[in-house]
PDB file of C-alpha atoms in Angstrom:
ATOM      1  CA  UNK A   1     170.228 102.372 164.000  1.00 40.00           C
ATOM      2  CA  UNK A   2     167.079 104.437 162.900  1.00 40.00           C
ATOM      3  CA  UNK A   3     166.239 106.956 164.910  1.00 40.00           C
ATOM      4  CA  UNK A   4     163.118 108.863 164.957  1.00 41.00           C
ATOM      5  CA  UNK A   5     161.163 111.106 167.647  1.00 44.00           C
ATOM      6  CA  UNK A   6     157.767 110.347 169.150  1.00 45.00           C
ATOM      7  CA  UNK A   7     155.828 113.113 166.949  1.00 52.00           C
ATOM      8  CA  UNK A   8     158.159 112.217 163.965  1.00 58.00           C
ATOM      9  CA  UNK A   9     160.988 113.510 162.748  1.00 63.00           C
ATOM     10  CA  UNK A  10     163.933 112.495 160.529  1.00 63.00           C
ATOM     11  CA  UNK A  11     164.413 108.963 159.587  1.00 68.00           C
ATOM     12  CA  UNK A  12     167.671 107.340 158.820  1.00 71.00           C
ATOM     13  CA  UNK A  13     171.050 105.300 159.983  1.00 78.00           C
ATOM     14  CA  UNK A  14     173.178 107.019 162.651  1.00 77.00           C
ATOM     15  CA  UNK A  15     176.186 105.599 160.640  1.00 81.00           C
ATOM     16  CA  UNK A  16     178.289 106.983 163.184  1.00 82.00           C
ATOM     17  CA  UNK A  17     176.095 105.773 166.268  1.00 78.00           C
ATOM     18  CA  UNK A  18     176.706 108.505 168.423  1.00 77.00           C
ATOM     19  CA  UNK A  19     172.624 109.029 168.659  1.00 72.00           C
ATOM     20  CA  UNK A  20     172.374 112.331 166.283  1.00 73.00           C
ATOM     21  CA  UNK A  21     171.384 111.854 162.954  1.00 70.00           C
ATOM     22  CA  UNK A  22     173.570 114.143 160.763  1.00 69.00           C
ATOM     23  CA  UNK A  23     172.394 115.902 157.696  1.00 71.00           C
ATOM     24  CA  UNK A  24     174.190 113.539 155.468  1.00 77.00           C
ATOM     25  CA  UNK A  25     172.937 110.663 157.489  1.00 73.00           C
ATOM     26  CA  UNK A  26     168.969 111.275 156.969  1.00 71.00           C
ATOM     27  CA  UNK A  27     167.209 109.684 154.249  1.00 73.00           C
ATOM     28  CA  UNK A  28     163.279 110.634 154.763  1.00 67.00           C
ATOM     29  CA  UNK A  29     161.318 112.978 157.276  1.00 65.00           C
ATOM     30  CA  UNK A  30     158.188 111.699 158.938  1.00 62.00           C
ATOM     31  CA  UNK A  31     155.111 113.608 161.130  1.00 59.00           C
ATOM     32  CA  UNK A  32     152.611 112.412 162.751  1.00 60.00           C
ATOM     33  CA  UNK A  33     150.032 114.860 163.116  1.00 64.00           C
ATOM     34  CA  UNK A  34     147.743 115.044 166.309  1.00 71.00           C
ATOM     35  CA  UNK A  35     143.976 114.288 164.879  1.00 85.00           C
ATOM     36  CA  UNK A  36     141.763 117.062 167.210  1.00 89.00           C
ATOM     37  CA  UNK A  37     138.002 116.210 168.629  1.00 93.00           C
ATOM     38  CA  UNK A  38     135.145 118.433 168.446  1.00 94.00           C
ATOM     39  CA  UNK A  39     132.468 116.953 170.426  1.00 96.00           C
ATOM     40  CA  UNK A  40     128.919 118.002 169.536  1.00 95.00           C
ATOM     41  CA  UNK A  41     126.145 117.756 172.220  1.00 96.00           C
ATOM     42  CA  UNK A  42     126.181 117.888 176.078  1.00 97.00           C
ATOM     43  CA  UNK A  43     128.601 115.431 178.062  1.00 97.00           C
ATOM     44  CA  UNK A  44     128.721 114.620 181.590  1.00 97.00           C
ATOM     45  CA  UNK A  45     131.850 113.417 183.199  1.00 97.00           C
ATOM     46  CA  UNK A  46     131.602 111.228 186.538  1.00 96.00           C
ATOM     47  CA  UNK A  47     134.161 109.105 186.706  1.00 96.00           C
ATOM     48  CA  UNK A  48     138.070 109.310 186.062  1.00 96.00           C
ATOM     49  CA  UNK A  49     137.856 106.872 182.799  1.00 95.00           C
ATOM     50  CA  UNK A  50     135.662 109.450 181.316  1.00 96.00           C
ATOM     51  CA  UNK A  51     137.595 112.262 181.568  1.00 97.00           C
ATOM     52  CA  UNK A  52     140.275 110.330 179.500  1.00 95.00           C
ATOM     53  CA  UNK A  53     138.320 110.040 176.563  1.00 94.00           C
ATOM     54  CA  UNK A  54     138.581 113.646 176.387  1.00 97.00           C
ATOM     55  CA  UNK A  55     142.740 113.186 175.682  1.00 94.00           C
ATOM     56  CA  UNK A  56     142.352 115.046 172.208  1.00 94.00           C
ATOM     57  CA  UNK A  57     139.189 116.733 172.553  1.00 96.00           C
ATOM     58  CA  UNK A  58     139.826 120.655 171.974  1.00 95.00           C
ATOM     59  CA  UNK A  59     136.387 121.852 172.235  1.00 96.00           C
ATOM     60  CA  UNK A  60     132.941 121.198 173.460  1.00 96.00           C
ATOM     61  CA  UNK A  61     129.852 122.086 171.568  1.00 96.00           C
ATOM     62  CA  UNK A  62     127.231 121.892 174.246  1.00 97.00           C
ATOM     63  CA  UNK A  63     127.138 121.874 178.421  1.00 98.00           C
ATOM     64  CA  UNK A  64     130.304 119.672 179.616  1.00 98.00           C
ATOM     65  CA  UNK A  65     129.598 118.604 183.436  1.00 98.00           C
ATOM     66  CA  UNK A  66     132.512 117.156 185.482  1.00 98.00           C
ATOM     67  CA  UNK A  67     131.305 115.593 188.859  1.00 98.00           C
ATOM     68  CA  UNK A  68     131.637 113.138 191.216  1.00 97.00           C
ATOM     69  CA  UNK A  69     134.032 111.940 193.686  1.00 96.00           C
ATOM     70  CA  UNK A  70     135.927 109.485 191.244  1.00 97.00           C
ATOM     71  CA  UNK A  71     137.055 112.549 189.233  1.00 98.00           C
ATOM     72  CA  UNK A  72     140.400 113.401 190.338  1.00 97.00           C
ATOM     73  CA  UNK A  73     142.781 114.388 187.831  1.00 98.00           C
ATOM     74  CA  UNK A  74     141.756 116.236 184.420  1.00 98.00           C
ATOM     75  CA  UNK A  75     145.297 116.247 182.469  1.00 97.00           C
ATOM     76  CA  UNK A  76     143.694 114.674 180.459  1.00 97.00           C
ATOM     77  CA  UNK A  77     141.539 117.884 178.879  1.00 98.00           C
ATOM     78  CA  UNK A  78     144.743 119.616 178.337  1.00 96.00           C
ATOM     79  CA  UNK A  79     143.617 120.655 174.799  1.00 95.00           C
ATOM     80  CA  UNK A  80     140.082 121.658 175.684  1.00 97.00           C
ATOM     81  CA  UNK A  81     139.665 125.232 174.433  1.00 96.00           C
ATOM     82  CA  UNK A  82     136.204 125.990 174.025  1.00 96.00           C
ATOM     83  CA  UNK A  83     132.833 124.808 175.425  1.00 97.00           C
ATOM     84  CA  UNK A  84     130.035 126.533 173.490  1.00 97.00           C
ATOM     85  CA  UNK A  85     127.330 125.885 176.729  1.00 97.00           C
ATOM     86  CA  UNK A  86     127.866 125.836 180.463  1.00 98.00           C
ATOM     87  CA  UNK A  87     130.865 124.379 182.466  1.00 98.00           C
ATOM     88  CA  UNK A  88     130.054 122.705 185.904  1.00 98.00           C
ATOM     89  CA  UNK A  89     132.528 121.001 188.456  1.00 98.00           C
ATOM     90  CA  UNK A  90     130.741 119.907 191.048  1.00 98.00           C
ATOM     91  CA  UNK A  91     131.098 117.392 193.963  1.00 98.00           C
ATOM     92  CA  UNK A  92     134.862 116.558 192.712  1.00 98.00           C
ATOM     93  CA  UNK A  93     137.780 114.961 194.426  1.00 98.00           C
ATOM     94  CA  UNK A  94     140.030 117.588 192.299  1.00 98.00           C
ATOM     95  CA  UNK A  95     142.300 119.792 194.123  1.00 98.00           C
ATOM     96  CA  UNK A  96     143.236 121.871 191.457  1.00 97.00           C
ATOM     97  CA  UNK A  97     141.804 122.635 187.782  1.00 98.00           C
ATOM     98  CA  UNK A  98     144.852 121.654 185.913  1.00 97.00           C
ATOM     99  CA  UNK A  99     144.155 119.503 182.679  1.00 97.00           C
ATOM    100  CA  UNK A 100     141.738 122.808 181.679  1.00 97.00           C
ATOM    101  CA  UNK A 101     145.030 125.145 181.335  1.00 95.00           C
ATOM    102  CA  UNK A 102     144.076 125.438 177.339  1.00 95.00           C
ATOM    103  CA  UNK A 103     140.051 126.666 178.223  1.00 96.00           C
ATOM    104  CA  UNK A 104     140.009 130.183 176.986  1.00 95.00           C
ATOM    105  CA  UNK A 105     136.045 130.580 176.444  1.00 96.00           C
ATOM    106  CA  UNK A 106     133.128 129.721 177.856  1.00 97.00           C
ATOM    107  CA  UNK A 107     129.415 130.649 176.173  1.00 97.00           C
ATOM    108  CA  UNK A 108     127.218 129.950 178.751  1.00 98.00           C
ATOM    109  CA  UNK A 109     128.031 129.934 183.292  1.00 98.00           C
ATOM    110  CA  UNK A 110     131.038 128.488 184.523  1.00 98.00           C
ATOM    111  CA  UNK A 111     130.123 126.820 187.776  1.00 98.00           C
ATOM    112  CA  UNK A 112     132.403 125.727 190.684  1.00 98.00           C
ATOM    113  CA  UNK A 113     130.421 123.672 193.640  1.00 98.00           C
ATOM    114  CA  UNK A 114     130.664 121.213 196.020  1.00 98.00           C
ATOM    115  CA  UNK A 115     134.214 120.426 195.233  1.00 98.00           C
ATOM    116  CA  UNK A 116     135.543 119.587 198.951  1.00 97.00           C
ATOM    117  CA  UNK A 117     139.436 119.400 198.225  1.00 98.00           C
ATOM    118  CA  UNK A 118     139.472 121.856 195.839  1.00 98.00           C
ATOM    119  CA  UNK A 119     142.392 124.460 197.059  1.00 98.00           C
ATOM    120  CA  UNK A 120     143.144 125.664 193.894  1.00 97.00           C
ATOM    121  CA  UNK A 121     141.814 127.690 190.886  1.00 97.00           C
ATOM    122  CA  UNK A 122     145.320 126.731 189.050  1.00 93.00           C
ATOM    123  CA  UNK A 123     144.251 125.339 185.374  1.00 95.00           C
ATOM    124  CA  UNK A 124     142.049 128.567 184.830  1.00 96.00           C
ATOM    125  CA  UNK A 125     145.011 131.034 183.386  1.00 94.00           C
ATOM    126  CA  UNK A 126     143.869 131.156 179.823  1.00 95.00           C
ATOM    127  CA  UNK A 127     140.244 131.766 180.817  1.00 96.00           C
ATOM    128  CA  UNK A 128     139.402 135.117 179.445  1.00 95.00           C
ATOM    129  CA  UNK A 129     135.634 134.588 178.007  1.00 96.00           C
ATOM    130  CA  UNK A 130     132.526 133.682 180.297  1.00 97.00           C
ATOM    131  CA  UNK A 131     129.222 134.862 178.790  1.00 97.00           C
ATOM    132  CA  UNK A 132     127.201 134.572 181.754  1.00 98.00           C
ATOM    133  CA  UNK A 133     128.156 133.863 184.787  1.00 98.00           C
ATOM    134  CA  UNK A 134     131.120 132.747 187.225  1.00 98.00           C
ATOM    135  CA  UNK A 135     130.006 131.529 190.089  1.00 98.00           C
ATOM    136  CA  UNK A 136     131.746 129.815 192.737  1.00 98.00           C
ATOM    137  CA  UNK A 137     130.036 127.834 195.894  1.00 98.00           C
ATOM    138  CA  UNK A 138     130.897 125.645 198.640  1.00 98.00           C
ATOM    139  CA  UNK A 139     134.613 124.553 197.899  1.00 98.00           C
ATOM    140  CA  UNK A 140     135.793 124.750 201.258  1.00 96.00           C
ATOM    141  CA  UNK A 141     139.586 124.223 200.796  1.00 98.00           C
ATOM    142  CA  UNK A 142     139.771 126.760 198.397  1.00 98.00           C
ATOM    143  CA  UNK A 143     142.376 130.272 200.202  1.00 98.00           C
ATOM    144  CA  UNK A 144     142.221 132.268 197.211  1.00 97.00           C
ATOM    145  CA  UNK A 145     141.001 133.034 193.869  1.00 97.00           C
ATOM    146  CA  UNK A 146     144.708 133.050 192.202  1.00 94.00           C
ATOM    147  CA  UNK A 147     145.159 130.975 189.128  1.00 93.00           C
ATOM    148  CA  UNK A 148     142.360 133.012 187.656  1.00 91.00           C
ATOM    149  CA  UNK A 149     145.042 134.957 185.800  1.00 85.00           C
ATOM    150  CA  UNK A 150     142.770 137.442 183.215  1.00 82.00           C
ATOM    151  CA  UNK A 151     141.841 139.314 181.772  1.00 92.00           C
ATOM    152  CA  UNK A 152     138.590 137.785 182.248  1.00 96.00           C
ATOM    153  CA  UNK A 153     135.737 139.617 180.439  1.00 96.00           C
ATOM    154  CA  UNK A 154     132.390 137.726 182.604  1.00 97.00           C
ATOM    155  CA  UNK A 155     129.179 138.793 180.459  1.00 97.00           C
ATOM    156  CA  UNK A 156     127.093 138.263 183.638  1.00 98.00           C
ATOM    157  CA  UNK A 157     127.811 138.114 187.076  1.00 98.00           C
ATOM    158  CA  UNK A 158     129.893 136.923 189.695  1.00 98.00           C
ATOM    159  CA  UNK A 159     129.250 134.780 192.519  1.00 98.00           C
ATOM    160  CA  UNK A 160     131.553 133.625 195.102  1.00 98.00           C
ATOM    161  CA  UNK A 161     129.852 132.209 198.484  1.00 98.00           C
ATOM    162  CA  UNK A 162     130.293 129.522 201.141  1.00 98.00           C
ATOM    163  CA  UNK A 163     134.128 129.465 201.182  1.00 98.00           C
ATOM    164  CA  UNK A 164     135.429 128.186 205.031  1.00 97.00           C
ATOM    165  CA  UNK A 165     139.009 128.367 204.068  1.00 98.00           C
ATOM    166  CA  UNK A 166     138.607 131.201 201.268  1.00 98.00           C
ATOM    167  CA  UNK A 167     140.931 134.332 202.970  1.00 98.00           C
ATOM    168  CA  UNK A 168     141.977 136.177 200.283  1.00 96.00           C
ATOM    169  CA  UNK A 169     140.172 137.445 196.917  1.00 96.00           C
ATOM    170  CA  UNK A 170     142.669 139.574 195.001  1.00 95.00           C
ATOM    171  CA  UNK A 171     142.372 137.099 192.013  1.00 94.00           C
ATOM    172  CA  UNK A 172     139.199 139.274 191.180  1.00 94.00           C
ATOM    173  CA  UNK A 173     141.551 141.665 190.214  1.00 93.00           C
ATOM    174  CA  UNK A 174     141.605 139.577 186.722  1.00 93.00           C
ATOM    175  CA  UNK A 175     138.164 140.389 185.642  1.00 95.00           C
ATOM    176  CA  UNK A 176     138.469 142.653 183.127  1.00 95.00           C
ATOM    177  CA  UNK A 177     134.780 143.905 182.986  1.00 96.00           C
ATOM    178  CA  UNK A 178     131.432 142.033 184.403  1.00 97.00           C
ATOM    179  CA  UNK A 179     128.230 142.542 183.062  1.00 97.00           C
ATOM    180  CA  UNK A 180     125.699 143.340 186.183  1.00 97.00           C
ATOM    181  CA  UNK A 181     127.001 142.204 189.896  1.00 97.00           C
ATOM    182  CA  UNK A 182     129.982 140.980 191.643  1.00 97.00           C
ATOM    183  CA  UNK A 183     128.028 138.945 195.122  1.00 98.00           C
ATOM    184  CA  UNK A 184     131.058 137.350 197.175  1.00 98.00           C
ATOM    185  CA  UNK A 185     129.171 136.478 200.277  1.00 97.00           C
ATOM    186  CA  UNK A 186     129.436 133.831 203.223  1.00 98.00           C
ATOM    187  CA  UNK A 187     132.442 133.089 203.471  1.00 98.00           C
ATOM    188  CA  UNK A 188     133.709 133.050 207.189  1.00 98.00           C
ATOM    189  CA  UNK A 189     137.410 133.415 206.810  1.00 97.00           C
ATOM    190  CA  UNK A 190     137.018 136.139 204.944  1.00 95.00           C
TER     191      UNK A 190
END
């Protein structure tokens, strides 16, 4: 029996087949080595098969724009860390922002709009860099800002407007320092 794990591992015959391959018992060690994606350029995302061609992808040299109501699920984008231009979700079936839990910077806006189901900002956590701005619009499910977890150091402004559901914006709290304005505005629940 040769046993090996999914990433690699030891290699050998479990002699004693009791499923652990003992010291004696190992005869080569194997890795396989994840092979990362920087994508140069400006890509937009609008339907679900898209966003799994980003499965190794860890940054984004250019805009990145996720939209449309076939995007549902970005797990996929779990190794996205950087995208050098602006980030829009817009007009989304997502509920939540998980599959972007690795994004630490953005170098241009980060834009949230339009995204009707969208109740929650978790997937944001590692976000600590937006050069211009952060502006949120018309995401109607969305309570609260948690899941933006900080520090957050936004190099422009911050916009947050058109919320029905939005009660409750402690997660501002995050922002470590922003540039000219905060502008939370229209949002009736509020």
């Amino acid at each position: 029996h040769r046993r090996r794990g999914a990433q690699g591992g030891p290699v050998g015959v479990d002699a004693d087949p009791d499923g652990v391959l003992d010291a004696e018992e190992i005869t080569s060690t194997d890795y396989v080595c994840r092979e990362w994606t920087i994508l140069e350029g400006s890509y937009v995302v609008d339907e679900q098969l898209d966003v799994e061609a980003f499965r190794n992808v860890i940054a984004v040299m250019g805009d990145l724009t996720i939209r449309g109501v076939e995007v549902n699920d970005l797990s996929a984008m779990q190794y996205l860390s950087v995208v050098s231009g602006d980030l829009k979700v817009e007009g989304t079936s997502l509920t939540s922002l998980d599959g972007l839990d690795s994004l630490g910077a953005v170098n241009g806006h980060v834009s949230l709009f339009d995204n009707s189901a969208l109740s929650s900002l978790a997937g944001l956590g590692m976000l600590g860099s937006v050069a211009r701005n952060l502006d949120l619009r018309n995401n109607d499910a969305l309570p609260n800002l948690d899941g933006l977890n900080g520090p957050i150091v936004v190099g422009w402004g911050v916009h947050i407007s058109d919320h029905a559901m939005l009660t409750d914006i402690d997660g501002l709290g995050s922002l470590e320092s922003v540039g000219t304005f905060i502008a939370v505005f229209d949002n009736p629940a509020l």
